[in-house]
Tab-separated table of C-alpha atoms in Angstrom:
chain	number	residue	atom	x	y	z
A	1	GLY	CA	-11.814	5.701	-6.227
A	2	GLU	CA	-9.210	3.396	-7.588
A	3	SER	CA	-10.035	-0.255	-7.648
A	4	VAL	CA	-9.385	-3.166	-9.885
A	5	GLY	CA	-10.907	-6.424	-8.826
A	6	LEU	CA	-11.252	-9.973	-9.963
A	7	HIS	CA	-14.464	-11.923	-9.707
A	8	LEU	CA	-13.125	-15.214	-8.405
A	9	PRO	CA	-10.161	-15.877	-6.137
A	10	THR	CA	-9.671	-19.408	-7.512
A	11	LEU	CA	-10.412	-21.073	-10.839
A	12	SER	CA	-9.938	-24.776	-11.396
A	13	VAL	CA	-9.882	-26.176	-14.947
A	14	GLN	CA	-9.081	-29.441	-16.650
A	15	GLU	CA	-5.917	-29.630	-18.715
A	16	GLY	CA	-6.765	-28.931	-22.329
A	17	ASP	CA	-9.855	-26.873	-21.543
A	18	ASN	CA	-10.076	-23.141	-22.101
A	19	SER	CA	-9.792	-20.812	-19.099
A	20	ILE	CA	-11.476	-17.470	-18.648
A	21	ILE	CA	-10.315	-15.153	-15.901
A	22	ASN	CA	-12.370	-12.046	-15.267
A	23	CYS	CA	-11.655	-8.620	-13.901
A	24	ALA	CA	-13.812	-5.605	-13.140
A	25	TYR	CA	-12.458	-2.091	-12.903
A	26	SER	CA	-14.004	1.122	-11.662
A	27	ASN	CA	-12.040	3.933	-13.292
A	28	SER	CA	-13.157	4.714	-16.836
A	29	ALA	CA	-10.147	7.029	-17.327
A	30	SER	CA	-7.691	4.135	-17.556
A	31	ASP	CA	-5.584	4.031	-20.732
A	32	TYR	CA	-4.119	0.575	-20.528
A	33	PHE	CA	-5.163	-2.714	-19.051
A	34	ILE	CA	-2.613	-5.398	-18.454
A	35	TRP	CA	-2.529	-9.023	-17.404
A	36	TYR	CA	0.333	-10.408	-15.325
A	37	LYS	CA	1.068	-14.013	-14.349
A	38	GLN	CA	2.773	-14.895	-11.085
A	39	GLU	CA	4.080	-18.415	-10.633
A	40	SER	CA	4.738	-19.748	-7.156
A	41	GLY	CA	7.847	-18.217	-5.624
A	42	LYS	CA	8.439	-15.833	-8.517
A	43	GLY	CA	7.717	-12.255	-9.443
A	44	PRO	CA	4.821	-11.255	-11.721
A	45	GLN	CA	5.426	-11.611	-15.432
A	46	PHE	CA	3.808	-9.517	-18.163
A	47	ILE	CA	1.443	-11.522	-20.383
A	48	ILE	CA	-0.511	-9.139	-22.555
A	49	ASP	CA	-1.953	-5.640	-22.536
A	50	ILE	CA	-4.754	-3.802	-24.281
A	51	ARG	CA	-5.328	-0.136	-24.899
A	52	SER	CA	-8.602	1.431	-23.894
A	53	ASN	CA	-9.463	2.124	-27.569
A	54	MET	CA	-9.438	-1.595	-28.386
A	55	ASP	CA	-11.862	-4.334	-27.416
A	56	LYS	CA	-9.819	-7.418	-28.238
A	57	ARG	CA	-6.212	-8.395	-28.511
A	58	GLN	CA	-4.684	-11.798	-29.145
A	59	GLY	CA	-1.388	-13.287	-28.208
A	60	GLN	CA	-0.026	-16.795	-28.229
A	61	ARG	CA	-2.834	-18.917	-26.703
A	62	VAL	CA	-4.134	-15.866	-24.843
A	63	THR	CA	-6.829	-13.362	-25.706
A	64	VAL	CA	-7.782	-10.288	-23.746
A	65	LEU	CA	-11.244	-8.804	-24.106
A	66	LEU	CA	-12.204	-5.341	-22.920
A	67	ASN	CA	-15.787	-4.215	-22.435
A	68	LYS	CA	-15.736	-0.564	-21.496
A	69	THR	CA	-19.502	-0.347	-21.249
A	70	VAL	CA	-19.558	-2.586	-18.201
A	71	LYS	CA	-15.924	-1.941	-17.206
A	72	HIS	CA	-14.975	-5.561	-17.582
A	73	LEU	CA	-11.747	-7.201	-18.673
A	74	SER	CA	-11.123	-10.885	-19.284
A	75	LEU	CA	-8.187	-13.122	-20.080
A	76	GLN	CA	-8.854	-16.248	-22.083
A	77	ILE	CA	-6.270	-19.013	-22.164
A	78	ALA	CA	-6.742	-21.636	-24.868
A	79	ALA	CA	-5.911	-25.297	-24.252
A	80	THR	CA	-4.795	-24.704	-20.674
A	81	GLN	CA	-1.609	-26.503	-19.700
A	82	PRO	CA	-0.132	-27.404	-16.287
A	83	GLY	CA	2.435	-24.647	-16.811
A	84	ASP	CA	-0.397	-22.127	-16.819
A	85	SER	CA	-1.017	-22.771	-13.113
A	86	ALA	CA	-0.314	-19.462	-11.408
A	87	VAL	CA	-1.922	-16.373	-9.921
A	88	TYR	CA	-3.200	-13.982	-12.577
A	89	PHE	CA	-3.484	-10.263	-11.959
A	90	CYS	CA	-5.200	-7.621	-13.976
A	91	ALA	CA	-3.786	-4.127	-13.670
A	92	GLU	CA	-4.580	-0.713	-15.016
A	93	ASN	CA	-2.355	2.153	-16.033
A	94	ARG	CA	-3.512	5.721	-16.394
A	95	HIS	CA	-0.093	7.059	-17.411
A	96	THR	CA	0.445	8.315	-13.911
A	97	GLY	CA	3.578	6.213	-13.846
A	98	LYS	CA	2.087	3.462	-11.737
A	99	LEU	CA	0.151	0.267	-12.158
A	100	ILE	CA	-2.857	-0.514	-9.985
A	101	PHE	CA	-3.156	-4.242	-9.505
A	102	GLY	CA	-6.253	-6.272	-8.774
A	103	GLN	CA	-6.475	-8.930	-6.106
A	104	GLY	CA	-5.446	-11.929	-8.214
A	105	THR	CA	-7.074	-15.181	-9.367
A	106	THR	CA	-5.353	-18.480	-8.713
A	107	LEU	CA	-5.626	-20.783	-11.729
A	108	GLN	CA	-5.332	-24.478	-10.927
A	109	VAL	CA	-4.931	-26.879	-13.826
A	110	LYS	CA	-6.006	-30.444	-13.157
A	111	PRO	CA	-4.232	-33.188	-15.138
B	1	ASP	CA	21.373	-13.811	-17.111
B	2	THR	CA	18.958	-12.413	-14.545
B	3	ALA	CA	17.269	-9.248	-15.795
B	4	VAL	CA	16.105	-7.958	-12.397
B	5	SER	CA	17.811	-9.353	-9.331
B	6	GLN	CA	17.183	-8.808	-5.638
B	7	THR	CA	19.149	-9.651	-2.528
B	8	PRO	CA	18.522	-11.207	-0.172
B	9	LYS	CA	15.824	-13.653	-1.225
B	10	TYR	CA	14.834	-14.327	2.388
B	11	LEU	CA	15.171	-12.021	5.360
B	12	VAL	CA	14.174	-12.973	8.895
B	13	THR	CA	14.748	-10.358	11.553
B	14	GLN	CA	13.593	-9.050	14.905
B	15	MET	CA	11.215	-6.176	15.456
B	16	GLY	CA	13.034	-2.858	15.784
B	17	ASN	CA	15.954	-3.803	13.559
B	18	ASP	CA	17.046	-1.918	10.449
B	19	LYS	CA	17.477	-3.814	7.189
B	20	SER	CA	18.153	-3.175	3.507
B	21	ILE	CA	17.078	-4.913	0.326
B	22	LYS	CA	19.049	-4.426	-2.858
B	23	CYS	CA	17.848	-4.453	-6.449
B	24	GLU	CA	19.727	-4.364	-9.727
B	25	GLN	CA	18.509	-4.474	-13.321
B	26	ASN	CA	20.638	-5.083	-16.392
B	27	LEU	CA	17.948	-4.200	-18.936
B	28	GLY	CA	19.047	-0.609	-19.432
B	29	HIS	CA	15.696	0.646	-18.132
B	30	ASP	CA	15.304	4.142	-16.774
B	31	THR	CA	12.483	3.457	-14.327
B	32	MET	CA	12.544	1.217	-11.276
B	33	TYR	CA	9.901	0.383	-8.685
B	34	TRP	CA	9.356	-1.165	-5.297
B	35	TYR	CA	6.171	-3.104	-4.590
B	36	LYS	CA	4.858	-4.777	-1.451
B	37	GLN	CA	2.828	-7.988	-1.693
B	38	ASP	CA	0.912	-8.998	1.406
B	39	SER	CA	-0.164	-12.431	2.573
B	40	LYS	CA	-3.322	-12.222	0.448
B	41	LYS	CA	-1.209	-11.624	-2.653
B	42	PHE	CA	-2.312	-8.015	-2.966
B	43	LEU	CA	0.394	-6.113	-4.846
B	44	LYS	CA	0.813	-2.410	-4.169
B	45	ILE	CA	3.357	0.053	-5.443
B	46	MET	CA	5.503	1.840	-2.869
B	47	PHE	CA	8.003	3.903	-4.851
B	48	SER	CA	9.253	4.509	-8.340
B	49	TYR	CA	12.416	6.170	-9.580
B	50	ASN	CA	13.235	7.493	-13.016
B	51	ASN	CA	16.917	8.076	-13.704
B	52	LYS	CA	17.678	8.239	-9.986
B	53	GLU	CA	14.874	10.708	-9.339
B	54	LEU	CA	11.930	9.840	-7.084
B	55	ILE	CA	8.714	9.885	-9.130
B	56	ILE	CA	6.158	8.029	-7.053
B	57	ASN	CA	6.012	7.961	-3.303
B	58	GLU	CA	2.847	6.273	-2.138
B	59	THR	CA	1.555	6.490	1.403
B	60	VAL	CA	4.439	4.606	2.925
B	61	PRO	CA	5.797	5.150	6.473
B	62	ASN	CA	8.918	7.274	6.738
B	63	ARG	CA	10.716	4.211	8.031
B	64	PHE	CA	10.978	3.121	4.393
B	65	SER	CA	13.617	4.972	2.433
B	66	PRO	CA	14.528	4.109	-1.145
B	67	LYS	CA	17.871	5.043	-2.581
B	68	SER	CA	19.035	4.927	-6.189
B	69	PRO	CA	22.827	5.255	-6.560
B	70	ASP	CA	22.492	4.904	-10.338
B	71	LYS	CA	19.720	4.058	-12.755
B	72	ALA	CA	20.497	0.338	-12.622
B	73	HIS	CA	20.093	0.081	-8.861
B	74	LEU	CA	17.273	0.822	-6.446
B	75	ASN	CA	17.701	-0.175	-2.834
B	76	LEU	CA	15.158	-0.131	-0.032
B	77	HIS	CA	16.140	0.585	3.537
B	78	ILE	CA	13.691	-0.079	6.346
B	79	ASN	CA	14.196	1.337	9.828
B	80	SER	CA	12.651	0.098	13.062
B	81	LEU	CA	11.004	-2.918	11.497
B	82	GLU	CA	7.479	-3.779	12.658
B	83	LEU	CA	5.485	-7.008	12.506
B	84	GLY	CA	3.252	-5.521	9.807
B	85	ASP	CA	6.236	-5.076	7.514
B	86	SER	CA	6.312	-8.819	6.955
B	87	ALA	CA	5.570	-9.317	3.271
B	88	VAL	CA	7.217	-10.065	-0.053
B	89	TYR	CA	8.915	-7.034	-1.568
B	90	PHE	CA	9.344	-6.906	-5.329
B	91	CYS	CA	11.585	-4.702	-7.354
B	92	ALA	CA	10.638	-4.012	-10.964
B	93	SER	CA	11.857	-1.948	-13.888
B	94	SER	CA	10.472	-0.604	-17.155
B	95	GLN	CA	11.438	1.519	-20.084
B	96	GLU	CA	10.544	5.148	-19.727
B	97	GLY	CA	7.005	5.690	-20.978
B	98	ARG	CA	6.248	1.950	-20.942
B	99	GLU	CA	5.004	1.525	-17.392
B	100	GLU	CA	2.553	-1.142	-18.503
B	101	THR	CA	5.371	-3.571	-19.238
B	102	GLN	CA	7.294	-4.035	-16.041
B	103	TYR	CA	9.925	-6.660	-15.366
B	104	PHE	CA	9.830	-7.968	-11.836
B	105	GLY	CA	12.560	-9.417	-9.699
B	106	PRO	CA	12.147	-12.704	-7.807
B	107	GLY	CA	11.084	-10.989	-4.585
B	108	THR	CA	12.480	-10.698	-1.067
B	109	ARG	CA	10.502	-12.523	1.592
B	110	LEU	CA	10.716	-10.486	4.780
B	111	LEU	CA	9.593	-11.954	8.073
B	112	VAL	CA	9.646	-9.760	11.153
B	113	LEU	CA	9.476	-11.616	14.462
């Protein structure tokens, strides 16, 4: 079946530390994996994506790692800032024209 | 300049009423979507349109009817509102063939009493 899930509903980190948000997926046929950030009262915002033929991709302060062997996806945020506080969603796309979103992890950044 | 806009932002109504939510995007995208986000933040697609044509129609009650007058607009009409319809509804858009990068609107918070 279709399912994309996150390991922890809430993650609390100290400002300046690195954050790692995890996601497990079940469908090995997925082509794309994507991370979205949703700040309070706003719509989700695209952060970074990774194709299924890659295992790592880096952006500005963010890195996404994909382990297809164990069907695991992670988002690493370097030097976490208060502005990073949000709900983070992983999603998968199998070129069916729709995204399947996971449950979401709330990242809390402590000053 | 808001890329994807929705109106209204808040909607409080009685059970049984009919209501509409409007969405507009000025990004020139061909594909638009409606999502429902429940109280646990779970985000699920309802519909998608490509150039005014319905592409995705998930298992959504017939009381929900999307309408796309042109490719920049996708409205959602809901008949006979029920308590379980209370949620945040998000509109989104993307370039054709780039479904992974979707631009979301600010959401419409619907509360059915």
